[in-house]
XYZ file of C-alpha atoms in Angstrom:
664
model
C 11.370 -69.945 191.087
C 13.814 -71.587 188.582
C 15.403 -74.683 189.871
C 18.959 -75.423 190.131
C 19.244 -79.158 189.351
C 21.943 -81.549 190.457
C 23.047 -84.276 187.873
C 25.134 -87.229 188.692
C 27.339 -88.775 185.926
C 27.985 -92.250 185.618
C 31.131 -93.984 184.469
C 29.323 -97.146 183.294
C 27.076 -95.651 180.659
C 26.394 -92.117 179.254
C 24.076 -89.901 181.172
C 21.428 -87.784 179.300
C 19.966 -84.715 180.856
C 17.481 -81.815 179.864
C 18.566 -78.396 180.813
C 16.944 -75.062 180.191
C 18.410 -72.095 178.692
C 20.076 -69.902 180.973
C 19.454 -72.125 183.996
C 22.437 -73.551 185.861
C 22.764 -77.184 186.296
C 25.041 -78.709 189.003
C 27.105 -81.764 187.727
C 28.104 -84.336 190.688
C 31.199 -86.282 189.567
C 31.927 -87.744 192.952
C 29.702 -90.543 193.188
C 31.329 -92.713 190.678
C 35.246 -91.992 190.672
C 37.996 -94.410 189.459
C 40.285 -95.551 192.038
C 43.493 -93.347 192.201
C 41.922 -90.127 190.877
C 43.723 -87.043 191.778
C 42.726 -84.534 189.224
C 39.909 -84.354 186.452
C 39.372 -82.231 183.244
C 36.035 -80.883 181.937
C 35.145 -79.986 178.283
C 32.191 -79.179 176.591
C 30.820 -78.892 173.063
C 30.367 -75.535 171.523
C 27.485 -73.688 173.107
C 28.164 -75.304 176.577
C 29.587 -73.317 179.342
C 31.241 -74.889 182.097
C 32.308 -73.258 185.342
C 33.996 -74.493 188.440
C 33.407 -72.941 191.731
C 36.221 -73.485 194.192
C 34.875 -71.750 197.037
C 32.696 -68.713 198.023
C 35.713 -66.263 198.288
C 37.169 -67.001 194.824
C 33.911 -67.427 192.846
C 33.678 -69.158 189.733
C 36.307 -69.874 186.890
C 35.927 -71.539 183.394
C 36.532 -75.124 183.609
C 38.530 -75.539 180.418
C 41.465 -73.554 181.618
C 43.329 -76.129 183.137
C 43.352 -79.494 185.003
C 41.692 -79.530 188.427
C 42.640 -81.155 191.640
C 40.077 -83.520 192.737
C 38.258 -82.093 195.743
C 34.681 -82.728 196.640
C 34.165 -79.333 197.563
C 34.362 -78.020 194.087
C 30.996 -77.287 192.317
C 30.957 -77.979 188.451
C 28.179 -75.603 186.899
C 27.090 -76.174 183.297
C 24.939 -73.505 181.443
C 23.524 -73.504 178.089
C 22.114 -70.255 176.448
C 20.636 -71.436 173.287
C 17.925 -74.346 172.609
C 19.114 -77.604 170.863
C 18.226 -78.549 167.474
C 18.075 -82.394 168.229
C 17.748 -84.438 171.364
C 21.308 -85.114 172.876
C 23.102 -82.893 170.546
C 25.519 -81.408 173.095
C 27.442 -83.042 175.637
C 29.993 -82.554 178.427
C 33.134 -84.868 178.894
C 34.894 -85.525 182.188
C 38.340 -87.082 182.293
C 39.678 -88.512 185.477
C 43.558 -88.315 186.088
C 46.483 -89.839 188.199
C 49.692 -88.367 188.258
C 51.011 -92.028 188.042
C 49.356 -92.753 184.742
C 49.918 -90.706 181.494
C 46.583 -91.415 180.077
C 43.158 -90.722 181.781
C 41.643 -93.283 184.118
C 38.279 -93.097 182.563
C 35.725 -90.938 181.058
C 32.258 -89.828 181.900
C 29.828 -88.211 179.270
C 26.885 -86.104 180.011
C 24.537 -85.654 176.927
C 22.622 -82.331 176.906
C 19.422 -81.379 175.480
C 18.507 -77.815 176.085
C 15.058 -76.271 175.794
C 14.099 -72.650 176.242
C 10.987 -72.135 178.368
C 9.388 -68.799 179.275
C 6.065 -67.631 180.550
C 5.997 -63.968 179.619
C 3.537 -61.157 180.147
C 3.820 -57.206 179.810
C 5.952 -56.329 182.773
C 5.219 -52.692 182.260
C 8.859 -51.737 181.990
C 8.656 -48.653 179.762
C 10.442 -46.456 182.415
C 13.394 -48.845 182.824
C 16.367 -48.937 180.654
C 17.030 -52.605 181.931
C 13.641 -53.836 181.233
C 15.092 -57.172 179.902
C 16.662 -57.810 183.284
C 13.643 -57.605 185.561
C 12.489 -60.506 187.935
C 9.194 -61.657 186.837
C 8.637 -63.307 190.304
C 8.580 -59.784 191.972
C 6.215 -56.870 191.645
C 7.851 -53.535 192.399
C 5.932 -50.089 192.847
C 7.426 -46.753 191.684
C 8.410 -45.019 188.469
C 11.604 -47.412 187.974
C 9.481 -50.225 189.196
C 7.902 -53.156 187.077
C 5.392 -55.979 187.095
C 2.396 -57.276 185.349
C -1.153 -55.719 185.957
C -4.383 -57.430 185.897
C -7.781 -55.844 185.671
C -10.872 -57.289 187.430
C -13.031 -58.024 184.529
C -16.194 -56.698 186.309
C -18.125 -55.213 183.261
C -20.498 -56.864 181.165
C -19.416 -56.925 177.446
C -22.396 -58.959 176.207
C -25.631 -57.021 177.145
C -27.613 -60.260 176.647
C -25.588 -61.854 179.388
C -27.305 -61.655 182.836
C -24.147 -61.573 184.898
C -20.740 -59.690 185.084
C -17.986 -61.090 182.904
C -15.806 -62.024 185.922
C -18.692 -64.419 186.984
C -18.815 -66.213 183.662
C -16.566 -68.985 182.882
C -17.053 -68.494 179.207
C -15.930 -65.641 176.544
C -19.344 -64.540 175.132
C -17.696 -61.498 173.318
C -14.305 -60.769 171.789
C -14.593 -57.393 173.306
C -14.267 -59.211 176.693
C -10.624 -59.939 175.714
C -9.818 -56.348 175.868
C -10.207 -56.467 179.548
C -7.754 -59.130 180.180
C -4.094 -59.477 180.246
C -2.142 -61.534 177.893
C 0.258 -64.313 179.092
C 2.310 -66.338 176.551
C 4.168 -69.524 177.059
C 7.269 -69.768 174.822
C 9.078 -72.875 174.236
C 12.078 -73.632 171.938
C 13.815 -76.971 171.582
C 13.359 -80.474 169.769
C 9.680 -81.308 169.315
C 10.671 -85.036 170.162
C 11.455 -83.841 173.770
C 7.850 -83.353 174.352
C 7.000 -87.127 173.693
C 8.135 -88.036 177.117
C 8.212 -84.525 179.078
C 5.198 -82.166 179.482
C 4.317 -78.645 180.488
C 1.955 -77.888 183.376
C 0.531 -74.297 184.056
C -0.521 -73.965 187.540
C -1.456 -71.726 190.482
C -2.387 -72.042 194.140
C -5.930 -72.861 195.186
C -5.913 -69.321 196.858
C -4.873 -67.502 193.710
C -7.297 -69.752 191.678
C -10.218 -67.970 193.627
C -9.054 -64.754 192.621
C -8.057 -65.056 188.771
C -9.344 -67.025 185.745
C -7.147 -68.213 182.581
C -8.275 -68.920 179.191
C -6.343 -70.867 176.753
C -6.433 -70.005 172.972
C -7.011 -73.212 171.538
C -8.378 -72.230 167.906
C -8.892 -69.120 165.587
C -8.698 -66.111 167.728
C -11.572 -64.507 166.060
C -14.239 -67.008 167.454
C -15.061 -67.011 171.224
C -15.337 -70.861 171.295
C -11.562 -70.847 171.013
C -10.894 -69.676 174.488
C -10.922 -72.492 176.924
C -11.301 -71.809 180.551
C -8.370 -73.625 181.963
C -7.263 -72.101 185.333
C -9.299 -70.309 188.021
C -11.742 -71.413 190.767
C -11.580 -75.132 190.903
C -8.856 -75.571 188.347
C -5.546 -75.316 189.816
C -3.257 -77.023 187.176
C -3.485 -77.529 183.338
C -1.395 -79.646 181.133
C -0.503 -77.484 178.020
C -1.154 -79.003 174.712
C 1.117 -77.564 171.968
C -1.585 -76.330 169.634
C 0.623 -73.670 168.349
C 4.249 -75.146 168.410
C 6.485 -72.695 170.120
C 4.098 -70.172 171.374
C 0.898 -70.639 173.482
C -1.470 -67.657 174.351
C -3.397 -67.140 177.385
C -5.752 -64.366 178.553
C -5.980 -63.705 182.198
C -8.848 -61.845 184.004
C -8.971 -60.810 187.570
C -12.054 -61.901 189.709
C -11.483 -60.026 192.841
C -10.194 -56.664 193.910
C -7.550 -56.293 196.713
C -9.379 -56.647 199.985
C -8.786 -57.821 203.639
C -6.566 -60.982 203.305
C -5.745 -60.385 199.625
C -2.957 -58.179 198.940
C -3.655 -58.084 195.114
C -0.679 -60.277 194.030
C -1.370 -63.366 191.911
C 1.347 -65.846 190.765
C 1.156 -68.323 187.736
C 3.830 -70.718 187.063
C 4.723 -73.304 184.344
C 6.702 -76.344 185.123
C 8.549 -78.565 182.880
C 8.135 -82.235 183.996
C 10.139 -85.363 183.105
C 7.523 -88.022 182.509
C 9.864 -90.579 180.750
C 9.992 -93.224 183.458
C 6.701 -94.953 183.783
C 7.824 -96.641 187.014
C 7.820 -93.144 188.633
C 5.632 -90.140 189.066
C 6.822 -87.184 186.715
C 9.649 -85.083 188.174
C 10.139 -81.093 187.700
C 12.947 -79.915 185.926
C 12.196 -76.392 185.732
C 9.558 -73.719 186.993
C 9.100 -70.309 185.572
C 6.732 -67.810 187.483
C 5.079 -64.475 186.851
C 3.363 -62.293 189.195
C 0.423 -60.022 188.362
C -0.915 -57.286 190.770
C -4.700 -56.742 190.415
C -5.333 -53.095 189.455
C -6.988 -50.996 192.567
C -10.116 -49.314 192.259
C -9.419 -45.590 192.158
C -11.813 -42.784 193.177
C -11.758 -39.313 191.202
C -11.745 -35.913 193.130
C -14.009 -33.229 192.230
C -11.079 -31.188 190.872
C -10.721 -33.719 187.831
C -12.758 -32.896 184.576
C -16.253 -34.045 184.310
C -17.467 -36.509 181.851
C -21.025 -37.355 182.723
C -23.478 -35.952 185.307
C -26.226 -38.253 186.941
C -29.437 -36.937 188.377
C -32.622 -38.576 189.431
C -36.096 -36.999 188.387
C -38.676 -37.177 191.043
C -42.079 -35.736 191.369
C -41.219 -32.400 192.737
C -37.657 -31.611 191.462
C -38.404 -30.586 187.865
C -36.609 -27.083 188.224
C -33.649 -28.661 189.948
C -33.217 -31.311 187.009
C -33.431 -28.463 184.599
C -30.835 -26.276 186.539
C -28.309 -29.249 186.759
C -28.826 -30.067 183.037
C -28.076 -26.551 182.127
C -24.959 -26.471 184.227
C -23.908 -29.707 182.629
C -24.287 -28.144 179.193
C -22.060 -25.440 180.024
C -19.387 -27.791 181.344
C -19.834 -29.812 178.289
C -20.896 -32.985 179.919
C -23.035 -35.921 179.226
C -26.456 -35.729 181.226
C -28.012 -39.239 182.682
C -31.274 -38.875 183.973
C -32.691 -41.567 186.216
C -36.253 -41.636 185.688
C -38.893 -41.878 188.601
C -40.073 -45.395 187.600
C -36.538 -46.580 188.257
C -35.721 -44.548 191.363
C -39.084 -44.903 192.859
C -38.541 -41.377 194.540
C -35.244 -42.023 195.841
C -33.287 -38.956 194.850
C -30.097 -39.502 196.715
C -27.883 -40.724 193.746
C -24.678 -39.522 195.446
C -25.377 -41.830 198.479
C -26.028 -44.752 196.250
C -22.777 -45.037 194.175
C -19.234 -43.705 193.785
C -17.766 -43.620 190.213
C -14.203 -44.437 189.981
C -11.950 -46.442 187.515
C -9.400 -49.337 187.004
C -6.406 -49.079 184.957
C -3.623 -51.286 183.290
C -1.373 -50.138 180.577
C -3.583 -51.586 177.931
C -7.035 -50.596 179.160
C -8.687 -48.105 181.591
C -12.109 -49.189 182.806
C -14.729 -46.936 184.469
C -16.153 -48.898 187.678
C -19.139 -47.991 189.736
C -18.815 -48.805 193.486
C -22.503 -49.466 194.706
C -22.827 -48.557 198.420
C -24.462 -50.922 200.730
C -27.317 -48.398 201.765
C -29.876 -50.269 199.349
C -32.311 -47.599 199.000
C -35.057 -47.458 196.192
C -32.053 -46.557 193.907
C -30.390 -49.931 194.783
C -30.840 -51.500 191.289
C -29.618 -48.565 189.284
C -25.830 -49.084 189.445
C -26.267 -52.653 188.301
C -29.125 -52.505 185.778
C -28.245 -49.125 184.313
C -24.606 -48.571 184.777
C -23.002 -51.850 184.664
C -22.424 -52.637 180.856
C -19.836 -52.824 178.065
C -16.766 -51.036 179.323
C -18.379 -50.057 182.560
C -17.522 -52.113 185.707
C -19.473 -52.851 188.831
C -18.213 -53.706 192.355
C -20.205 -53.628 195.748
C -19.297 -54.617 199.403
C -22.146 -55.569 201.802
C -21.716 -56.755 205.526
C -23.015 -60.409 206.010
C -25.374 -59.255 208.586
C -26.636 -56.261 206.373
C -26.220 -54.039 209.270
C -25.441 -50.476 207.902
C -26.067 -46.977 208.976
C -26.348 -43.615 207.325
C -22.691 -43.421 207.252
C -22.439 -46.155 204.672
C -24.053 -43.924 202.111
C -21.303 -42.392 199.688
C -21.988 -39.034 200.490
C -19.582 -39.995 203.235
C -16.926 -40.980 200.714
C -14.971 -38.433 199.237
C -11.402 -38.151 197.948
C -8.862 -35.350 198.015
C -6.960 -34.015 195.004
C -3.179 -35.003 195.019
C -1.361 -33.955 198.061
C 2.179 -34.166 199.906
C 1.807 -34.722 203.686
C 4.651 -35.216 206.244
C 7.105 -35.793 203.234
C 5.150 -38.298 201.539
C 3.454 -37.922 198.098
C -0.089 -38.927 197.511
C -0.187 -38.450 193.746
C -3.730 -39.890 193.548
C -5.072 -38.113 196.628
C -6.431 -39.521 199.933
C -10.056 -41.021 200.523
C -11.800 -39.266 203.052
C -14.537 -41.109 205.110
C -16.470 -40.128 208.091
C -16.697 -41.869 211.463
C -16.657 -41.212 214.999
C -13.984 -39.720 217.452
C -10.992 -42.144 218.184
C -11.977 -44.474 221.125
C -15.698 -43.228 221.204
C -18.732 -45.766 220.511
C -20.465 -43.780 217.768
C -21.317 -44.714 214.177
C -18.638 -45.928 211.469
C -18.483 -47.029 208.113
C -19.087 -50.661 207.929
C -16.004 -52.669 208.194
C -16.163 -54.438 204.790
C -16.139 -50.978 202.981
C -13.349 -49.692 205.205
C -11.376 -52.998 204.396
C -11.851 -52.556 200.841
C -10.946 -48.873 200.791
C -7.647 -49.680 202.846
C -6.770 -52.525 200.615
C -6.773 -50.416 197.320
C -3.387 -48.955 198.918
C -3.127 -46.062 196.210
C -5.362 -43.545 198.088
C -4.895 -44.367 201.756
C -7.934 -43.389 203.699
C -8.363 -40.577 206.230
C -11.141 -40.886 208.762
C -12.993 -37.640 210.003
C -15.327 -36.982 212.719
C -18.913 -36.800 211.353
C -20.964 -38.505 214.063
C -22.162 -35.019 215.382
C -24.300 -34.642 212.147
C -27.646 -36.130 211.640
C -26.851 -37.621 208.421
C -23.245 -38.003 208.974
C -21.590 -37.337 205.646
C -18.118 -35.727 204.920
C -19.711 -33.852 201.999
C -21.931 -31.919 204.682
C -18.868 -29.725 205.646
C -16.246 -29.988 203.038
C -15.735 -29.912 199.349
C -12.796 -29.229 196.956
C -12.652 -26.867 193.878
C -9.938 -26.369 191.451
C -7.515 -23.361 191.623
C -5.077 -21.932 189.418
C -2.395 -21.433 191.884
C -0.929 -22.896 194.980
C -1.737 -26.793 195.389
C -3.939 -26.404 192.206
C -7.039 -26.524 194.534
C -8.910 -25.044 197.537
C -10.579 -26.888 200.323
C -13.944 -25.377 201.237
C -15.115 -25.888 204.883
C -18.379 -24.982 206.128
C -17.673 -22.280 208.837
C -20.411 -21.136 211.452
C -17.846 -18.572 212.597
C -17.412 -16.958 209.278
C -21.289 -16.899 208.968
C -21.779 -15.001 212.437
C -19.135 -12.703 211.299
C -20.730 -11.777 208.101
C -24.015 -11.267 209.921
C -22.489 -9.076 212.424
C -20.885 -6.978 209.707
C -24.222 -6.874 208.017
C -25.977 -5.730 211.342
C -23.274 -3.085 211.843
C -23.969 -1.544 208.566
C -27.654 -1.295 209.594
C -28.997 -4.387 207.791
C -30.125 -6.283 210.886
C -33.777 -6.469 209.734
C -32.969 -8.350 206.489
C -34.548 -11.738 206.494
C -33.365 -15.200 205.665
C -35.562 -17.589 203.678
C -37.406 -14.726 201.740
C -38.472 -16.255 198.354
C -38.697 -19.845 199.496
C -41.560 -21.006 197.071
C -44.384 -23.299 198.104
C -42.993 -24.187 201.337
C -45.404 -23.208 204.378
C -43.092 -24.803 206.835
C -40.440 -22.103 206.383
C -40.641 -19.104 208.474
C -38.475 -16.040 207.587
C -35.923 -14.915 210.356
C -33.813 -11.842 210.533
C -30.160 -11.205 211.024
C -31.166 -9.480 214.396
C -32.940 -12.634 215.380
C -30.108 -15.145 214.422
C -27.571 -13.229 216.384
C -29.982 -12.808 219.359
C -30.594 -16.579 219.428
C -28.328 -17.814 222.346
C -29.229 -21.360 221.682
C -28.394 -21.357 217.828
C -25.191 -19.408 218.936
C -24.252 -21.994 221.451
C -24.909 -24.906 219.206
C -22.908 -23.582 216.388
C -19.943 -23.091 218.614
C -20.186 -26.849 219.129
C -20.413 -27.393 215.422
C -17.438 -25.172 214.831
C -15.284 -27.120 217.213
C -16.305 -30.255 215.576
C -15.286 -28.889 212.202
C -12.191 -27.484 213.659
C -11.090 -30.919 214.998
C -11.491 -32.054 211.310
C -9.719 -29.132 210.117
C -6.667 -29.844 212.114
C -6.741 -33.573 210.923
C -7.096 -32.580 207.292
C -4.173 -30.143 207.537
C -2.091 -32.800 209.020
C -3.150 -35.601 206.795
C -3.398 -33.633 203.508
C -0.373 -31.319 204.095
C -2.459 -28.398 203.954
C -1.891 -24.798 205.127
C -4.404 -22.115 206.081
C -3.989 -20.708 202.604
C -5.222 -23.729 200.899
C -8.549 -23.684 202.893
C -11.611 -21.412 202.199
C -14.122 -20.908 205.311
C -17.575 -20.795 203.617
C -20.456 -19.342 205.926
C -22.774 -21.747 207.171
C -25.062 -22.421 210.141
C -26.410 -25.423 211.581
C -29.369 -26.482 213.756
C -30.087 -29.379 216.044
C -32.505 -32.257 215.714
C -32.527 -35.043 217.982
C -29.056 -33.840 219.118
C -27.372 -34.043 215.925
C -26.667 -31.197 213.434
C -28.482 -30.448 210.231
C -27.887 -27.242 208.093
C -29.856 -24.432 209.053
C -30.011 -23.096 205.691
C -29.133 -24.857 202.449
C -25.571 -26.302 202.898
C -23.243 -24.164 200.613
C -20.254 -26.569 200.628
C -22.579 -29.367 199.358
C -21.922 -28.189 195.730
C -21.580 -29.820 192.251
C -18.240 -29.186 190.900
C -18.140 -29.390 186.932
C -14.615 -27.967 186.254
C -14.880 -24.173 186.580
C -18.757 -24.419 186.917
C -20.096 -24.765 190.351
C -23.606 -25.559 191.163
C -24.203 -24.223 194.665
C -27.285 -24.691 196.932
C -29.298 -21.462 196.790
C -28.978 -20.267 200.490
C -31.951 -17.708 200.647
C -29.869 -15.497 202.674
C -30.600 -11.990 203.941
C -31.409 -9.871 200.773
C -29.265 -6.607 201.006
C -29.448 -3.943 198.182
C -31.302 -6.622 196.081
C -28.682 -9.407 196.481
C -28.324 -12.221 198.792
C -25.381 -11.430 201.099
C -24.586 -15.205 201.563
C -24.362 -15.603 197.634
C -22.402 -12.501 197.357
C -19.784 -13.691 199.975
C -19.360 -17.157 198.256
C -18.913 -15.368 194.815
C -16.316 -13.032 196.464
C -14.251 -16.237 197.761
C -14.549 -18.298 194.538
C -14.790 -16.152 191.583
C -11.288 -14.872 192.078
C -10.268 -18.394 191.262
C -11.815 -18.259 187.904
C -14.903 -20.384 188.891
C -18.675 -19.417 187.915
C -21.153 -19.753 190.641
C -24.611 -20.861 189.861
C -27.030 -21.032 192.741
C -29.675 -23.575 192.452
C -32.748 -23.778 194.254
C -32.730 -27.236 196.135
C -34.761 -26.108 199.170
C -38.121 -28.058 199.065
C -36.889 -31.272 196.893
C -33.605 -31.711 198.804
C -32.688 -29.322 201.820
C -35.828 -29.947 203.488
C -35.089 -33.675 203.428
C -31.537 -33.056 204.838
C -29.735 -33.208 201.459
C -28.432 -30.629 198.949
C -26.995 -30.361 195.518
C -24.027 -32.707 195.913
C -26.354 -35.237 197.567
C -28.543 -35.185 194.576
C -26.074 -35.509 191.695
C -23.089 -37.576 190.912
C -20.439 -37.329 188.424
C -17.904 -39.616 186.340
C -14.685 -37.973 185.746
C -11.728 -38.229 183.563
C -9.022 -40.310 185.419
C -5.900 -39.162 186.623
C -3.208 -38.727 183.972
C -0.641 -40.085 186.781
C -0.454 -44.067 186.492
C -1.035 -45.616 189.820
C 1.781 -48.022 189.407
C 4.181 -45.206 189.362
C 3.605 -44.359 192.907
C 5.139 -45.913 196.185
C 2.257 -46.727 198.615
């Protein structure tokens, strides 16, 4: 915060003082006053503005307009707005007067040297007409807000380096600088001033753990020019004047917002007077800038896809081929994790979530590695982390995780408005237990991380009734050309029983489920009549429907949805060890690639040569302009309690909306 200095003048000898352009200096004339003083006059050389502040009510007046009655309550304020060319090249003169004497009783002179010091960065003020008048010490959200932004430098721009860039105290690649924010220290004033004054760049020990600063100390086209000067164990740095009036720094974030860290980081530069060898250096002025670390942002399934990920395992060749064809139609890149890397762990959705971070100068995709740590645990770090692709993870210290910590249990809605509040980046959806109950929940460190990002406030849904326990088992989002721009799909036992009852009424009660399932002797066909006469199945699905209905009401309230925004997709569940699993392939657990949908093939009852479940889904989704492709995932995924969405992952185009324009 800028310091308002108090300077005392002396009658015996002139006083010299350093002032900072635009910063007020209070002049104390009352400590040494000639006897008999009743009034005084104050004058300054050109470029020196002097004001008298009689009291709070009257405000300030220019000092050179008249002679002032001597009153110790008066404040004399001196301001210079332009830096000096030489030491002591400006001055203020105070003359003391008595009504009984025609001439001044005495004079006091204050010599001034003005220096302009500013610690600057991109304050992201494009939307403000008064961008030159923002307070760098503040960070303000919203379209008329402002504030500097810092990226966590969590990629690895030098592939030969074995660690992430934010774990490294050196710049190994000039490309690494693109992930950092520039901070500039500008000084104007006599060079001789810095013979006995110094500039110190500093931060708190708390902030030093969360950001790192490099000083450009040589030619900018060499990595060796970038000296690590602040961050971790370095909290202050005396700035040498390598480049005269302007010194450049590059700042990188080390940590994302999290529990106990709001994301705000402050840096300060202080001008110190070191002219008196008998005393320690004294502060004259401090300038401050505040950065906010950019949050990690999830992308909903309604955003355009860029890249699809899938694992190749010993029994899913046809599945991989179907996903590849869907990616080709959608114009996406396809990345296949080979079996020697995944070690037959096919659940790539559970292993990671693909999002991004963004500053005005750079957008960086970032993979969030889940704490599940299956056989795929090395894939995000070894295969995805790299140049311009960041990595972050959170793991509990005691490594106690449950199935809910897999990222099939981590989804995000499209942009919504709920209860009068806008969520332009949507809201994160995670699964847990009922309020007040003692079931499974997402581990605390992951919940803390998600809440701390602020821009996609999480909603916790009830999933502990599911054996796997993931939100993607009963909901998904697809794009739509009308309404809110999307539809939420919910699994619905009620809709399935209604469909089957309609088919039975039309004389198709003997139509069989699971006909055509290939190479799976564990599966037996079952007719519509048998399903509708199975009291245990009906009773259990009433329970399942009640669980989904609970979530339906939460989602309507927290996402601001109406019934017209929701599509009920027919689906049945069965019980295993008192928890629910899909009775037939889970239709909402789909891969959404723009208008192309990869939906688990349900192997429903064949009526007039067509699967009635597929036909029902088509009738619900194709009017929205969507193209339904049903993918056989029965043996490699469904039998292992997962489906198409569980076995794939998608990197998507970031939101066009900039996160700093929202108000959390």
